[in-house]
Every structure is written in C-alpha cells, then in structure tokens.
Short mmCIF file of C-alpha atoms in Angstrom, two decimals:
data_model
loop_
_atom_site.label_atom_id
_atom_site.label_comp_id
_atom_site.label_asym_id
_atom_site.label_seq_id
_atom_site.Cartn_x
_atom_site.Cartn_y
_atom_site.Cartn_z
CA MET A 1 -11.56 -4.90 -14.36
CA GLU A 2 -11.13 -6.51 -18.14
CA TYR A 3 -8.28 -5.10 -20.09
CA LEU A 4 -7.76 -5.42 -24.16
CA LYS A 5 -4.27 -6.68 -24.12
CA VAL A 6 -2.36 -5.31 -26.59
CA SER A 7 0.81 -6.64 -28.16
CA SER A 8 3.72 -5.69 -30.42
CA LYS A 9 2.03 -7.67 -33.17
CA SER A 10 -1.58 -6.36 -32.77
CA SER A 11 -3.12 -4.28 -35.83
CA PRO A 12 -3.58 -0.85 -34.74
CA ALA A 13 -6.71 -0.83 -36.91
CA SER A 14 -8.41 -3.95 -35.23
CA VAL A 15 -7.36 -2.30 -31.78
CA ALA A 16 -9.10 0.85 -32.80
CA GLY A 17 -12.24 -0.82 -33.96
CA ALA A 18 -12.44 -2.48 -30.53
CA ILE A 19 -12.06 0.64 -28.92
CA ALA A 20 -14.38 2.76 -31.11
CA GLY A 21 -17.24 -0.14 -30.65
CA MET A 22 -16.89 -0.01 -26.76
CA VAL A 23 -16.86 3.55 -26.49
CA LYS A 24 -20.16 3.89 -28.58
CA ASP A 25 -21.58 0.95 -26.68
CA GLY A 26 -20.96 2.73 -23.61
CA VAL A 27 -18.54 -0.14 -22.20
CA PRO A 28 -15.50 1.02 -20.10
CA VAL A 29 -11.98 0.73 -22.10
CA ASN A 30 -8.65 -0.16 -20.81
CA MET A 31 -5.52 -1.76 -22.36
CA GLN A 32 -2.70 -3.50 -21.05
CA CYS A 33 0.63 -3.32 -22.76
CA VAL A 34 3.94 -5.06 -22.03
CA GLY A 35 6.79 -3.90 -23.78
CA ALA A 36 7.76 -0.74 -26.09
CA GLY A 37 6.14 -2.53 -29.15
CA ALA A 38 2.76 -3.14 -27.45
CA VAL A 39 2.79 0.35 -26.06
CA ASN A 40 3.71 1.53 -29.80
CA GLN A 41 0.64 -0.16 -31.12
CA ALA A 42 -1.64 0.76 -28.47
CA ILE A 43 -1.06 4.47 -29.03
CA LYS A 44 -1.38 4.07 -32.76
CA ALA A 45 -4.86 2.34 -32.12
CA MET A 46 -5.52 5.44 -29.82
CA ALA A 47 -4.90 7.70 -32.94
CA ILE A 48 -6.86 5.88 -35.35
CA ALA A 49 -9.78 5.32 -32.91
CA ARG A 50 -10.01 9.21 -32.50
CA GLY A 51 -10.77 9.41 -35.87
CA PHE A 52 -13.11 6.91 -36.09
CA LEU A 53 -14.72 8.37 -33.17
CA ILE A 54 -14.66 12.31 -33.68
CA PRO A 55 -17.32 12.54 -36.19
CA THR A 56 -19.71 10.62 -34.33
CA GLY A 57 -19.58 13.38 -31.34
CA PHE A 58 -16.89 11.50 -29.31
CA ASP A 59 -13.22 12.05 -28.53
CA ILE A 60 -11.08 10.18 -26.15
CA SER A 61 -7.93 10.44 -24.15
CA CYS A 62 -5.87 8.18 -21.94
CA ALA A 63 -3.86 8.21 -18.92
CA PRO A 64 -1.26 5.75 -18.34
CA ILE A 65 -0.05 3.91 -15.30
CA PHE A 66 2.54 1.15 -14.29
CA SER A 67 1.33 -2.32 -13.16
CA ASP A 68 2.96 -5.26 -11.83
CA ILE A 69 1.55 -8.47 -13.45
CA VAL A 70 2.49 -12.09 -13.45
CA ILE A 71 2.90 -13.68 -16.92
CA ASN A 72 3.65 -17.57 -17.15
CA GLY A 73 4.82 -17.46 -13.27
CA GLU A 74 7.41 -14.40 -14.05
CA SER A 75 6.66 -10.84 -12.77
CA ARG A 76 6.52 -8.19 -15.56
CA THR A 77 5.87 -4.62 -15.72
CA ALA A 78 2.94 -3.58 -17.69
CA ILE A 79 1.69 -0.14 -18.83
CA ARG A 80 -2.14 0.14 -18.54
CA LEU A 81 -3.88 3.00 -20.28
CA SER A 82 -7.48 4.04 -19.28
CA ILE A 83 -9.66 5.46 -21.82
CA TYR A 84 -11.59 8.61 -20.86
CA VAL A 85 -14.30 9.68 -23.17
CA HIS A 86 -15.44 13.21 -24.20
CA HIS A 87 -19.01 14.27 -25.75
CA ILE A 88 -18.19 16.80 -28.45
CA THR A 89 -20.69 19.44 -29.41
CA VAL A 90 -20.34 21.46 -32.63
CA GLY A 91 -21.42 24.90 -31.87
CA SER A 92 -20.35 26.51 -35.09
CA MET A 93 -18.02 25.84 -37.83
CA ASP A 94 -14.94 27.68 -35.81
CA SER A 95 -15.55 26.07 -32.42
CA LEU A 96 -16.18 22.67 -30.72
CA VAL A 97 -17.15 22.29 -27.27
CA ILE A 98 -16.15 19.56 -25.56
CA SER A 99 -17.72 18.21 -22.24
CA ASP A 100 -15.70 15.79 -19.91
CA ASP A 101 -18.14 12.77 -19.25
CA VAL A 102 -15.61 10.27 -17.75
CA LYS A 103 -16.90 6.39 -18.27
#
C-alpha cells in the first residue's frame, strides 16, 4: 500500500490538493505521519481537502492507526490515516444525503 508521506514541513494546501485529486480519480488515499507536527499538517490538509471536495459531491473522513516503521535503520512509531470517501447528494436546500462508499 502506498502512502502520502506528510512531514511537519509539508504544506497543508499542497497535501490537500493531492488528496482531492486522488479522491476525484478514484485512487485510495492513505497518509503516513511521524511526529506531532506531521499529524497536525495532515489534519489541516484533511480540513482543506473537505472544502475542495464537498462542492463536487464528495466528503471525506479518516481513521488513524499506529504503525511501527523503520527510518534509516531506526524504529519509529507512525500514525497512518486511511481516508474514506462519502458521496453527497443534495436533496434540497435544507438537507444533504450522505452515502458511505468506502474506497
């Protein structure tokens, strides 16, 4: 499985653009973060990506999990975020219908 690797120096807007593009293309999206700063940037990217996607009929959510990884021969704990896609149908001005299609 491939991961978007997010660091504390990642631009949330750039990561959001990558997320939105992958969702629109039907590509599964997973992110990997090591450290609190990286997780912060990833969550900001999720919020920005939702703003990009909701007007196009998609919404997203994420589920975090811990993962032990090796970086430069050193064991680290990462947080991996699986992105779930929800299709939105606008019923009327007052209601939205969300159907959960997991990709």
